[in-house]
Coordinates of N, CA and C in Angstrom, one line a residue:
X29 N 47.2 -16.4 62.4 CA 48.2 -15.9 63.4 C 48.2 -14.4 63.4
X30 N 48.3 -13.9 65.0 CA 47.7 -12.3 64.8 C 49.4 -11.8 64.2
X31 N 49.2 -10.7 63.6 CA 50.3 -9.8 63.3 C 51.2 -9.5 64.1
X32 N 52.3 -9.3 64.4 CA 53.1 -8.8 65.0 C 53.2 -7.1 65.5
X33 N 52.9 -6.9 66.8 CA 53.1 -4.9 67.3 C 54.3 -4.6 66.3
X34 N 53.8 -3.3 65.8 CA 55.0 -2.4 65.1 C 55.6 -1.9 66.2
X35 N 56.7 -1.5 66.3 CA 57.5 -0.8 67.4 C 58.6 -0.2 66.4
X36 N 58.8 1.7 66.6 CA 59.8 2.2 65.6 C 61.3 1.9 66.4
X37 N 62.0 2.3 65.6 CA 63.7 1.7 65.7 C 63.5 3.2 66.4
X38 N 64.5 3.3 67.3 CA 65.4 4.8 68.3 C 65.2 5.7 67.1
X39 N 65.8 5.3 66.2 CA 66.5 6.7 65.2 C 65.0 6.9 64.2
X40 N 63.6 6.2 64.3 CA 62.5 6.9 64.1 C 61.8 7.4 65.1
X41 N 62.1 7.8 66.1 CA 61.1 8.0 66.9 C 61.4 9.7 66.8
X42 N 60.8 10.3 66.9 CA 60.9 12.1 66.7 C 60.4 12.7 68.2
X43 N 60.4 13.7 68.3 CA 59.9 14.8 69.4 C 58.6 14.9 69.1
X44 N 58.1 15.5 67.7 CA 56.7 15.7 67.0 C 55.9 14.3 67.5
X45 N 56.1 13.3 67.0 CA 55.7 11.6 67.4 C 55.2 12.0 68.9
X46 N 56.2 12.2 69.7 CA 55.9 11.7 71.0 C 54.9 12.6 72.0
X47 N 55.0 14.5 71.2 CA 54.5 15.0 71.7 C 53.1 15.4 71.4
X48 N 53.0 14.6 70.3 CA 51.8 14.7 69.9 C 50.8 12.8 70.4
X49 N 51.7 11.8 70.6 CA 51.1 11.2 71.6 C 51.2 11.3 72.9
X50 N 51.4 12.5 73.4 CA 51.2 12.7 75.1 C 50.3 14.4 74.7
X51 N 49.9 14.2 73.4 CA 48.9 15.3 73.9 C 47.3 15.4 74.3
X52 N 47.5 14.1 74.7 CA 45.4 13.4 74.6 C 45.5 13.3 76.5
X53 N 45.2 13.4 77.3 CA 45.1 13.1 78.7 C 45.3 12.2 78.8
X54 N 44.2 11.2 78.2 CA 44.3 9.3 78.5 C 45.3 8.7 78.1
X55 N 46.1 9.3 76.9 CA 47.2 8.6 76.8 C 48.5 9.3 77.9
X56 N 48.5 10.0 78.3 CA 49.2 10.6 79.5 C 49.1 9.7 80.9
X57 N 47.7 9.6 80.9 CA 47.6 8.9 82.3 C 47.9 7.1 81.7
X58 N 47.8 6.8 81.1 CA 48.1 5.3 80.4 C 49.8 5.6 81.3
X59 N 50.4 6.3 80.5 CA 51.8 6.4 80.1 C 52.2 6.4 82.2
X60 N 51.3 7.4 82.6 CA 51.8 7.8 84.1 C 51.3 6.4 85.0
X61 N 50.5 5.5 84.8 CA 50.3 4.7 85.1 C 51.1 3.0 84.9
X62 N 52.0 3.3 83.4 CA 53.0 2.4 83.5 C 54.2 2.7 83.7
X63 N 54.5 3.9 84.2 CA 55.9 4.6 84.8 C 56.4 3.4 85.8
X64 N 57.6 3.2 86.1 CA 57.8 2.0 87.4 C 57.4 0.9 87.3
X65 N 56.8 0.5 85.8 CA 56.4 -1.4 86.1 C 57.0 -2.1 84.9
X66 N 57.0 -3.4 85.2 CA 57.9 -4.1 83.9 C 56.7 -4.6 83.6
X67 N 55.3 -4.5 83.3 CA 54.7 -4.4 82.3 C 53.1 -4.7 82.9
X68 N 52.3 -3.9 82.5 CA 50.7 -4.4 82.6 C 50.3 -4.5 81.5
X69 N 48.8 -5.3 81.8 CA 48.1 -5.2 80.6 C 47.5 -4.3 80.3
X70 N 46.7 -3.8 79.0 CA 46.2 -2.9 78.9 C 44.6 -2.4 79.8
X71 N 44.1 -3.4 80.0 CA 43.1 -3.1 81.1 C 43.4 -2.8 82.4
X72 N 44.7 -2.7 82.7 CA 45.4 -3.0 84.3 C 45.7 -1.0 84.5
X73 N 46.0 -0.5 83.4 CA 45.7 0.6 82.9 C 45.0 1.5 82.8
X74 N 43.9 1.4 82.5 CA 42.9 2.5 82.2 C 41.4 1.7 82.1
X75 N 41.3 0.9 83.0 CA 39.8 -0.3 83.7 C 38.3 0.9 82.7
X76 N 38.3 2.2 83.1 CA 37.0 2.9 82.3 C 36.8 3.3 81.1
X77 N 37.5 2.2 80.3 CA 37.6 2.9 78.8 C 37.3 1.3 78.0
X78 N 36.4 2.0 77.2 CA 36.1 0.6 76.6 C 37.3 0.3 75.3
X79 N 37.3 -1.2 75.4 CA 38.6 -2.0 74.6 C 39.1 -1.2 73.3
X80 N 37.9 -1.1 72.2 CA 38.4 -0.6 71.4 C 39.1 0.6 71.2
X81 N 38.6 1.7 72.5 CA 39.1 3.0 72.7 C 40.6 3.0 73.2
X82 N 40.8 1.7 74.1 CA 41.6 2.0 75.0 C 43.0 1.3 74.2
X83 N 42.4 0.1 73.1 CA 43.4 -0.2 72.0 C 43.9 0.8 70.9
X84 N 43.1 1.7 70.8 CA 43.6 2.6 69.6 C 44.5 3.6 70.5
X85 N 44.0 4.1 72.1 CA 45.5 4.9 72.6 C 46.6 4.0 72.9
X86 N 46.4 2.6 72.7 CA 48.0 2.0 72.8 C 48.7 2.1 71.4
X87 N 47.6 1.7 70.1 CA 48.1 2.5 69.3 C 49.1 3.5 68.8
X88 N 49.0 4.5 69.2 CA 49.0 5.8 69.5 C 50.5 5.5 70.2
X89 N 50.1 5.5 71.4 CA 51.7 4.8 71.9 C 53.0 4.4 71.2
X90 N 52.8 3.0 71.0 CA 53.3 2.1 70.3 C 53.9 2.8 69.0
X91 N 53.5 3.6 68.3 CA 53.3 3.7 66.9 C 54.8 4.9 67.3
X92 N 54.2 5.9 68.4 CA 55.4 7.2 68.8 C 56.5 6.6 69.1
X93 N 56.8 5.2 69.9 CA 58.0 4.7 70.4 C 57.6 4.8 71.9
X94 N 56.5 5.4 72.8 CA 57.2 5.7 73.5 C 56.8 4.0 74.7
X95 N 55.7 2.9 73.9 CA 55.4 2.1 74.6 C 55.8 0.8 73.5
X96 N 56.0 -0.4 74.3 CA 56.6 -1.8 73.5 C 55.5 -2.4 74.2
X97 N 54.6 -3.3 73.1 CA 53.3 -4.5 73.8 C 54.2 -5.3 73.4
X98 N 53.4 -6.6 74.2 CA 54.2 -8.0 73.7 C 52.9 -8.5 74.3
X99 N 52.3 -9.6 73.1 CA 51.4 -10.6 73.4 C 51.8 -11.4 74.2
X100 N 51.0 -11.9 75.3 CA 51.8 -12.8 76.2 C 50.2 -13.9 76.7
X101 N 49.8 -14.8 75.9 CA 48.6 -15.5 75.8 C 47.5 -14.8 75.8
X102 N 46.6 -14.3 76.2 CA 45.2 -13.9 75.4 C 45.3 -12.1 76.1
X103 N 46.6 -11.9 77.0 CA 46.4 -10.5 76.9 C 47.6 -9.9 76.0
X104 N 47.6 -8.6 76.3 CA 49.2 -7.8 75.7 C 49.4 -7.4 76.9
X105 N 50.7 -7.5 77.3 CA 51.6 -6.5 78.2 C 52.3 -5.3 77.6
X106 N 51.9 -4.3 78.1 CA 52.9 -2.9 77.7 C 53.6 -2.6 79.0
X107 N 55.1 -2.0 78.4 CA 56.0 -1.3 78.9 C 56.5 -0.2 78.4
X108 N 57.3 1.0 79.0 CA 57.6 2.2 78.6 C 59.2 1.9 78.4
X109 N 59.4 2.4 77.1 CA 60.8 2.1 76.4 C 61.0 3.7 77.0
X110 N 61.7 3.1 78.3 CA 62.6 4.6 78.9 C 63.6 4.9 78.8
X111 N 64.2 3.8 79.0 CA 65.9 3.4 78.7 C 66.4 4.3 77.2
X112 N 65.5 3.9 76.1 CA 65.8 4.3 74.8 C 65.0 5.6 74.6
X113 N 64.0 6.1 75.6 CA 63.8 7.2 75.6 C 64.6 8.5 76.0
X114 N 64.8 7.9 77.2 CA 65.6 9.3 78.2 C 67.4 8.9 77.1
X115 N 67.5 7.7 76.7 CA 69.1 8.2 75.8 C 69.0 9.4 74.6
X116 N 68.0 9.5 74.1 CA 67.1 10.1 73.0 C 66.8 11.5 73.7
X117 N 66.0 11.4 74.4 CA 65.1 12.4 74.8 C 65.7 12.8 76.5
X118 N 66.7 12.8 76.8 CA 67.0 13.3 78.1 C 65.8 14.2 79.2
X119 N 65.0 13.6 80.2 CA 64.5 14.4 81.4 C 63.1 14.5 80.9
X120 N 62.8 13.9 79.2 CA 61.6 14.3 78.9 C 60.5 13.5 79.7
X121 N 60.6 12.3 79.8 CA 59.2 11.3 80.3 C 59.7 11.7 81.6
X122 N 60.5 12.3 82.7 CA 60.6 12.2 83.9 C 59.6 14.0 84.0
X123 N 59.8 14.5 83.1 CA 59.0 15.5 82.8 C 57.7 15.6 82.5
X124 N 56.9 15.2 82.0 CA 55.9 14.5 81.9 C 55.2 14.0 82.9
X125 N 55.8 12.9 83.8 CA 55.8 12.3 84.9 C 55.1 13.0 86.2
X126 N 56.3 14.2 85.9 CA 56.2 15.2 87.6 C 54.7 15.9 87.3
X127 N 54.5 16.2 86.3 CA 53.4 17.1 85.3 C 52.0 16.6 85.5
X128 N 52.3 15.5 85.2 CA 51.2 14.8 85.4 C 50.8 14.2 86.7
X129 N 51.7 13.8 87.6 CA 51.9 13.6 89.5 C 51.0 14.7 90.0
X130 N 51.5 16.1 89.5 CA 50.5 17.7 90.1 C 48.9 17.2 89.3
X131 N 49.2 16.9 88.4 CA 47.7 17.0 87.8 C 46.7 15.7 88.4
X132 N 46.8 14.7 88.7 CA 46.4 13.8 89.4 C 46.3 14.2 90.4
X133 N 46.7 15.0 91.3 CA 47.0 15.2 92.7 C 45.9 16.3 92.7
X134 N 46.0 17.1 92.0 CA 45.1 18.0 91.8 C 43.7 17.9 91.7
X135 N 43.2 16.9 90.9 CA 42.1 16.3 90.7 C 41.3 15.0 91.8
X136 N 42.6 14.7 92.4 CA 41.9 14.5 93.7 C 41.3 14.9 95.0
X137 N 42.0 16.3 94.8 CA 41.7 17.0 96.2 C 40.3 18.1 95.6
X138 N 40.3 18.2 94.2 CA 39.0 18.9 94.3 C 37.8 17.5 94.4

């Protein structure tokens, strides 16, 4: 039986934690990519990264607080614990968000 996702309680999650998992790109665009959904899987996410890469930035995630997996038959679904984010962290992931909207936007038009 596989192990159960760690997920930290509200009162472990820190600033340092989260800003040091939104300091990698991929996990930024992971994160901007599950903004707005009650849950994808992790390939529904980031399709050019191979599995084991793309399991160690959920990782990464998961571990800061800022994402919840839930095994749901042979895939994981992730969602962004915003609710217990923005109570914690007020304006931060919507911050993030807009930040990263310019930067995507940007890289498309070049």
């Amino acid at each position: 039986m596989p192990r159960p996702f760690y997920h930290p309680s509200l009162k472990e999650i820190t600033l340092d934690g989260l800003l040091h998992a939104l300091s990698d790109p991929t996990r930024r665009l992971i994160l901007f990519n599950l903004i707005g959904c009650e849950g994808k899987s992790c390939s529904q996410t980031c399709d050019n990264l191979a599995p084991s890469t793309l399991s160690f930035h959920y990782k990464v995630l998961r571990d800061s607080g800022l994402v919840r997996s839930e095994k749901k038959g042979i895939e994981v679904m992730n969602v962004i614990r915003k609710d217990e984010i923005d109570s914690k962290f007020p304006g931060l992931l919507e911050t993030i968000y807009n930040l990263q909207k310019t930067t995507v936007k940007r890289k498309q038009i070049a």
